[in-house]
Amino acid sequence: MHLHRLCSAILLVPSILSGAAGAQSPPAPQAHTLAQKPGTVIITLDDAIQMALQHNHTLLAARTEIEQNQAAETTANLRPNPVLMGDAQFLPLFQPDQFTSDYLDNTAQFDLGVSYLFERGKKRQHRLKAAKDQTALTRAQVADNARSLTFSVASQFINVELAESTLALATQDLKSFQNTVDIGEARYKAGDISQDDLLKIQLQMLQFQTDLSTAKLARVQGLSDLRQLLGYESIVPDFEVAGPFDYQPVKGNLEDFQATALQSRPDLQAARLGVVAANSQHDLQKAIGKRDVTGQASYTHLGYSNDISLFGQIQLPIFDRNQGEIARTGFAISQAEEQEKFANGQVLTDVRDAFESLRTNDEIVGLYRSGYLDEAQQSRDISEYAYKRGAASLLDFLDAERSYRTTQLGYRQALASYLLALEQLREAVGTRSLP
C-alpha cells in the first residue's frame, strides 16, 4: 500500500518540477494582497513624500526660521532714529509769585534740538548682507531637513510594505496549512496516521497563527508611525499604502553618484554658505570697529536772543576698537572652512557607504532570485504532495514547510533591505532621480 503511494509520488515529481521551472522569475511579494475597505484612502510613496513636505510639523517649524531670518533682514536694514530733545531752564518753581510771562520771556531759557547718529563703515550695508547670508544658510539647512524627512518617510513606507507583504504571506500560509490540518484529521480518522502525528500538525498551527498576529501588529504600528511623519491631522486614520514592493535595478557608478552629491547635497551647500556667512560677520565686526558720529542741532531762546547751536561727538578708539569680536569672527571663518571640508568628505563617504550597501543587498536579492525561491517552493510542494499520499514522513513535510516559510520571509526582508539601501543612496546623493 505505502510502496504504491511512494511510487505514485515519485512519478509525479517531474511534473511538479517542470511546472515550477516554467516560471521565468520569482513573483514579486506584493504589498497589497489584502482586501481593502470601500472608500479607503490609498497613497503612493510619492504622495507620502509630498504630504510630509507639506504637513510635517517639525519641518513646518523649521521653515519658520527662514521667515524669522527675513524679518531680521528688515531689522538689519533699518537706519537709526533721530532723537528729539527739549529743555526749560531757570524756572521759578519755588518762587511762584515770579512765574510771569515777563519772567519767562526775559529770564528763563528754552532749548529745542534734534540729534542723529551717523553710522560709519557702511554698518547698515554689512548688517543687511550678514542677515541675507544667514537667511541663505537657513534655507539650505531647512532643505537638508526636508532631505532627511524624505528618507524617513520612504524608509517607513518600505517598512509598511514589508509588513503588508509579510501579512499576506502569513495569511496564505495559514490558509494552506489549515488544509493540511483538515487532511491530517481525515487521515487520522481513517487510521492512516497516528494521534501523535496529528498533534504535531496541530501544534505547528501555532507558529502560523503567531506569524499572522506579529505581521498584523507590524502593519498597524508601521502605518501609525508613517502617519506621524506625514502630519498626524493631514490624513485619515484608516489609510493604505500602494506601490511596487519589488526589485528595482539601479545603474550608475560611484564616481557619478559622488559628483552629483557634491552639487546636490543641501548640507554641503549649507556648509559652503556657512563660510560666506562667517565672512559677512567678520566684515560687519570690522565695520562696527569704526566709531560713529553723533550730530546735534539745537535752538535756544534766552531773553531777547534766539540762537542755533551745532554739536558733534565721536568716541576716541583708544581702548575699544572691537578687536575682540573681530578676532573671534576671524577664527569663526576658520571654523566654518574646516566644517566645509568635513562636510565635503562626509558627502563622499556617505555616497560610498550607501553604494556599497546597495551592491551587497543587490547580491543577496540576486541569490534569492537565482533559484532558491523556486527550490524552496518545489521542495515544499513535493513534500506536501508526498505526505498527503502517505509517501513522506511528517517530519520531512514540516521541515520543508519551515524551510519554505523561512526562505520566503528571508527574501522579503532582503528585498526590503535592498529598497532601504536604495533610499539611503538617494539620500546620500541628494536627489531621488537615480539612473
XYZ file of C-alpha atoms in Angstrom:
435
model
C 0.000 0.000 0.000
C 2.685 2.505 1.097
C 5.017 1.329 -1.673
C 2.309 2.056 -4.245
C 1.831 5.595 -2.852
C 5.577 6.219 -2.845
C 5.891 5.166 -6.460
C 2.981 7.400 -7.445
C 4.521 10.395 -5.691
C 7.911 9.810 -7.301
C 6.347 9.574 -10.738
C 4.584 12.904 -10.223
C 7.720 14.731 -9.051
C 8.947 15.547 -12.602
C 5.603 17.159 -13.437
C 5.745 19.300 -10.290
C 9.336 20.313 -11.032
C 8.553 21.156 -14.642
C 5.618 23.322 -13.573
C 7.810 25.257 -11.149
C 10.649 25.585 -13.648
C 8.333 27.219 -16.135
C 8.440 30.456 -14.133
C 10.952 32.893 -15.608
C 11.500 34.852 -12.366
C 10.207 34.708 -8.793
C 6.922 36.510 -8.300
C 7.181 39.857 -6.602
C 5.975 39.807 -2.985
C 3.151 42.294 -3.445
C 2.422 44.656 -0.603
C -1.308 44.836 -1.436
C -2.832 41.407 -1.457
C -5.195 42.210 1.397
C -8.806 43.175 0.989
C -9.388 46.915 1.184
C -12.449 48.644 2.576
C -14.523 50.703 0.156
C -13.573 54.361 0.262
C -10.162 53.688 1.807
C -7.589 56.426 1.210
C -4.655 54.939 -0.682
C -1.348 56.781 -1.028
C 1.782 56.028 -3.030
C 5.338 56.742 -1.960
C 5.374 59.988 -3.950
C 2.096 61.004 -2.316
C 3.522 60.268 1.115
C 6.650 62.327 0.484
C 4.651 65.303 -0.797
C 2.272 65.131 2.173
C 5.189 65.056 4.598
C 6.879 68.022 2.930
C 3.628 69.979 3.205
C 2.318 68.909 6.607
C 5.122 67.522 8.783
C 5.102 69.723 11.876
C 8.836 69.518 12.542
C 9.619 70.664 9.009
C 6.997 73.408 9.172
C 8.536 74.632 12.418
C 11.976 74.676 10.776
C 10.616 76.690 7.841
C 9.559 79.448 10.199
C 13.255 80.055 10.822
C 13.503 81.316 7.240
C 10.726 83.812 7.899
C 12.385 84.810 11.163
C 15.623 85.485 9.302
C 13.793 87.502 6.674
C 12.344 89.620 9.481
C 15.893 90.015 10.814
C 16.878 91.363 7.371
C 14.319 94.130 7.820
C 15.755 94.944 11.226
C 19.326 94.915 9.893
C 18.449 97.398 7.158
C 16.900 99.966 9.492
C 18.553 103.356 9.941
C 18.970 104.951 13.398
C 16.065 107.064 14.587
C 16.662 110.806 15.130
C 16.454 111.977 18.732
C 14.302 114.991 19.653
C 15.436 116.918 22.724
C 13.992 119.854 24.657
C 14.532 121.578 27.978
C 13.379 124.573 30.027
C 15.828 126.154 32.482
C 15.688 128.700 35.304
C 12.000 128.191 36.034
C 10.900 129.758 39.387
C 9.200 126.676 40.758
C 9.973 127.632 44.363
C 9.007 131.296 43.824
C 5.575 131.066 42.232
C 4.972 134.771 42.520
C 7.696 135.367 39.899
C 6.067 132.982 37.460
C 5.016 135.608 34.957
C 5.116 135.932 31.219
C 7.707 138.643 31.505
C 9.958 136.409 33.579
C 9.584 133.513 31.180
C 10.331 135.782 28.233
C 13.385 137.513 29.685
C 14.959 135.207 32.288
C 14.001 131.575 31.559
C 15.879 129.601 28.940
C 14.293 127.189 26.462
C 16.161 124.732 24.210
C 14.839 122.542 21.412
C 17.108 120.278 19.380
C 17.458 117.157 17.299
C 20.362 114.711 17.096
C 21.187 111.911 14.708
C 23.678 109.051 14.767
C 25.730 108.889 11.574
C 26.984 105.317 11.117
C 30.443 104.965 9.641
C 32.000 101.990 7.861
C 28.801 101.081 5.958
C 27.457 99.276 9.019
C 23.899 99.089 7.693
C 25.014 97.533 4.404
C 27.166 94.989 6.254
C 24.328 94.175 8.664
C 21.979 93.570 5.754
C 24.466 91.366 3.907
C 25.149 89.328 7.048
C 21.402 88.876 7.603
C 20.820 87.800 3.999
C 23.694 85.339 4.150
C 22.215 83.893 7.331
C 18.853 83.515 5.589
C 20.508 81.665 2.706
C 22.252 79.400 5.200
C 18.959 78.705 6.960
C 17.281 77.854 3.650
C 19.952 75.245 2.951
C 19.599 73.805 6.446
C 15.816 73.540 6.052
C 16.325 71.866 2.662
C 18.578 69.349 4.400
C 15.834 68.751 6.969
C 13.487 68.023 4.054
C 16.039 65.576 2.636
C 16.230 63.729 5.946
C 12.451 63.730 6.263
C 12.072 62.311 2.759
C 14.396 59.447 3.668
C 12.475 58.773 6.892
C 9.147 58.706 5.035
C 10.491 56.416 2.311
C 12.044 54.076 4.881
C 8.845 53.881 6.900
C 6.823 53.383 3.722
C 9.018 50.401 2.816
C 8.602 49.012 6.336
C 4.832 49.174 5.890
C 5.104 47.436 2.518
C 7.249 44.733 4.110
C 4.707 44.301 6.898
C 1.830 44.016 4.423
C 3.746 41.574 2.238
C 4.613 39.513 5.310
C 0.988 39.645 6.429
C -0.204 38.442 3.043
C 2.304 35.563 3.159
C 1.297 34.638 6.705
C -2.382 34.678 5.725
C -1.700 32.495 2.703
C 0.475 30.059 4.692
C -2.095 29.783 7.464
C -4.865 29.042 4.974
C -2.716 26.462 3.178
C -1.652 24.761 6.377
C -5.238 24.706 7.601
C -5.984 22.473 4.622
C -3.122 20.242 5.725
C -4.604 20.056 9.220
C -8.000 19.143 7.784
C -6.437 16.403 5.677
C -4.473 15.182 8.724
C -7.639 14.927 10.766
C -9.311 12.987 7.975
C -6.329 10.655 7.712
C -6.299 10.180 11.483
C -9.973 9.201 11.450
C -9.210 6.785 8.607
C -6.325 5.288 10.585
C -3.584 6.373 8.162
C -1.623 8.415 10.748
C -1.168 8.217 14.493
C -2.560 10.636 17.049
C 0.985 11.817 17.755
C 1.409 12.902 14.110
C -1.929 14.676 14.199
C -0.942 16.557 17.372
C 2.349 17.622 15.774
C 0.445 19.028 12.809
C -1.998 20.840 15.049
C 0.810 22.281 17.197
C 2.526 23.572 14.059
C -0.535 25.765 13.520
C 0.609 27.836 16.496
C 3.607 29.096 14.523
C 1.446 30.168 11.594
C -1.035 31.900 13.878
C 1.806 33.653 15.718
C 3.312 34.805 12.423
C -0.052 36.224 11.399
C -0.537 38.130 14.658
C 3.009 39.514 14.535
C 2.544 40.662 10.932
C -0.736 42.395 11.798
C 0.922 44.260 14.660
C 3.867 45.320 12.482
C 1.478 46.653 9.846
C -0.612 48.656 12.312
C 2.448 50.149 14.006
C 4.083 50.913 10.653
C 1.032 52.796 9.401
C 0.776 54.700 12.680
C 4.436 55.768 12.551
C 4.064 56.740 8.911
C 1.020 58.881 9.748
C 3.051 60.789 12.328
C 5.675 61.611 9.681
C 3.027 62.728 7.189
C 1.407 65.079 9.676
C -0.986 63.411 12.068
C -4.008 65.542 11.184
C -3.357 65.572 7.447
C -4.620 62.051 6.729
C -7.407 59.804 7.963
C -6.506 57.033 10.429
C -7.546 54.161 8.141
C -5.334 54.714 5.129
C -3.412 52.263 2.984
C -0.179 52.357 1.026
C 0.233 51.268 -2.572
C 3.414 50.667 -4.504
C 5.544 48.052 -6.210
C 7.316 46.166 -3.421
C 9.718 44.672 -5.921
C 13.298 44.720 -7.106
C 14.346 47.977 -8.786
C 17.719 47.776 -10.571
C 19.952 50.831 -10.379
C 22.617 51.732 -12.890
C 25.464 54.149 -12.490
C 28.913 54.152 -10.950
C 30.277 55.501 -7.713
C 32.117 58.442 -9.271
C 28.985 59.758 -10.984
C 26.974 59.498 -7.782
C 29.657 61.319 -5.816
C 29.881 64.091 -8.411
C 26.108 64.551 -8.271
C 26.151 64.602 -4.484
C 28.774 67.366 -4.409
C 26.352 69.511 -6.384
C 23.042 68.410 -4.845
C 23.529 67.801 -1.140
C 21.905 70.666 0.802
C 24.018 70.026 3.903
C 27.165 70.604 1.838
C 25.572 73.726 0.393
C 24.835 74.831 3.962
C 28.480 74.276 4.924
C 29.618 76.390 1.973
C 27.126 79.108 2.840
C 28.385 78.926 6.416
C 31.772 80.135 5.180
C 30.081 83.007 3.349
C 28.067 83.928 6.447
C 31.184 83.805 8.628
C 32.983 86.218 6.288
C 29.977 88.547 6.384
C 30.037 88.569 10.164
C 33.755 89.315 10.120
C 33.233 92.260 7.768
C 30.400 93.507 9.985
C 32.536 93.404 13.113
C 35.297 95.333 11.357
C 32.704 97.946 10.381
C 31.462 98.095 13.971
C 35.050 98.845 14.985
C 34.725 102.230 13.276
C 33.308 104.784 15.718
C 30.087 106.543 14.790
C 29.486 110.302 14.813
C 26.552 111.908 16.610
C 25.446 115.289 15.242
C 23.078 117.663 17.017
C 21.392 120.958 16.152
C 19.660 122.988 18.878
C 17.548 126.158 19.043
C 17.916 128.250 22.215
C 15.628 131.071 23.425
C 17.054 133.218 26.237
C 15.876 136.709 26.867
C 15.738 138.569 23.647
C 18.196 136.216 21.886
C 17.324 133.257 19.677
C 20.344 131.129 18.801
C 21.146 127.979 16.828
C 23.838 125.668 18.216
C 25.592 122.786 16.450
C 27.236 119.905 18.299
C 29.136 116.814 17.283
C 30.706 113.907 19.178
C 32.666 110.769 18.418
C 34.297 108.157 20.592
C 38.059 108.086 20.562
C 39.022 104.492 19.674
C 41.862 104.301 22.167
C 40.873 101.196 24.119
C 37.785 99.666 22.485
C 38.248 99.123 18.771
C 36.058 95.999 18.738
C 39.237 93.983 18.389
C 37.839 91.056 20.377
C 34.852 90.477 18.086
C 36.993 90.990 15.003
C 39.377 88.298 16.214
C 36.521 85.973 17.202
C 34.803 86.186 13.817
C 38.159 85.644 12.140
C 38.508 82.343 13.989
C 34.864 81.570 13.114
C 35.831 81.762 9.436
C 38.492 79.107 10.005
C 35.935 77.007 11.866
C 33.426 77.284 9.010
C 36.106 76.367 6.460
C 37.039 73.255 8.437
C 33.366 72.318 8.716
C 33.017 72.696 4.963
C 35.957 70.358 4.383
C 34.453 67.839 6.780
C 31.064 68.086 5.096
C 32.677 67.555 1.702
C 34.371 64.388 2.926
C 31.214 63.245 4.698
C 29.245 63.521 1.461
C 31.753 61.359 -0.400
C 31.803 58.858 2.486
C 28.009 58.680 2.672
C 27.719 58.015 -1.047
C 30.394 55.313 -0.951
C 28.819 53.586 2.069
C 25.338 53.725 0.526
C 26.629 52.499 -2.827
C 28.433 49.530 -1.271
C 25.399 48.728 0.865
C 23.225 48.747 -2.241
C 25.649 46.458 -4.090
C 25.757 43.982 -1.201
C 21.990 43.876 -0.825
C 21.667 43.591 -4.594
C 23.828 40.458 -4.483
C 21.737 38.975 -1.669
C 18.481 39.617 -3.512
C 20.072 38.146 -6.634
C 20.882 34.939 -4.755
C 17.255 34.507 -3.755
C 16.054 35.249 -7.274
C 18.625 32.958 -8.886
C 16.825 29.814 -7.787
C 16.495 29.487 -4.036
C 12.903 30.695 -4.043
C 11.960 28.184 -6.703
C 13.812 25.413 -4.896
C 12.049 26.145 -1.610
C 8.689 26.188 -3.424
C 9.449 22.904 -5.204
C 10.658 21.240 -2.016
C 7.522 22.162 -0.128
C 5.172 21.189 -2.962
C 6.846 17.810 -3.382
C 6.882 17.101 0.366
C 3.269 18.235 0.755
C 2.108 16.125 -2.169
C 4.027 13.076 -0.970
C 2.907 13.460 2.642
C -0.764 13.804 1.750
C -0.468 10.496 -0.106
C 1.488 8.758 2.640
C 4.768 8.674 0.718
C 6.718 11.027 3.042
C 7.100 11.351 6.787
C 5.519 14.116 8.810
C 8.905 15.430 9.919
C 10.085 15.728 6.307
C 6.961 17.673 5.387
C 7.161 20.021 8.392
C 10.848 20.620 7.711
C 10.120 21.513 4.092
C 7.290 23.791 5.243
C 9.610 25.597 7.667
C 12.316 25.963 5.019
C 9.816 27.427 2.566
C 8.476 29.903 5.107
C 11.982 30.909 6.204
C 13.092 31.392 2.606
C 10.058 33.484 1.711
C 10.436 35.684 4.793
C 14.176 35.970 4.174
C 13.579 37.106 0.600
C 11.084 39.756 1.686
C 13.463 41.048 4.325
C 16.354 41.042 1.837
C 14.189 42.908 -0.671
C 13.221 45.462 1.984
C 16.889 45.877 2.922
C 17.724 46.466 -0.743
C 14.982 49.064 -1.134
C 16.122 50.769 2.074
C 19.686 50.804 0.758
C 18.354 52.370 -2.433
C 16.646 55.088 -0.406
C 19.848 55.589 1.557
C 21.726 56.097 -1.715
C 19.126 58.631 -2.834
C 19.528 60.491 0.436
C 23.324 60.366 0.174
C 23.312 61.665 -3.404
C 20.746 64.327 -2.550
C 18.267 63.505 -5.301
C 15.616 60.869 -5.912
C 16.373 60.789 -9.639
C 18.866 57.940 -9.959
C 19.556 56.137 -13.248
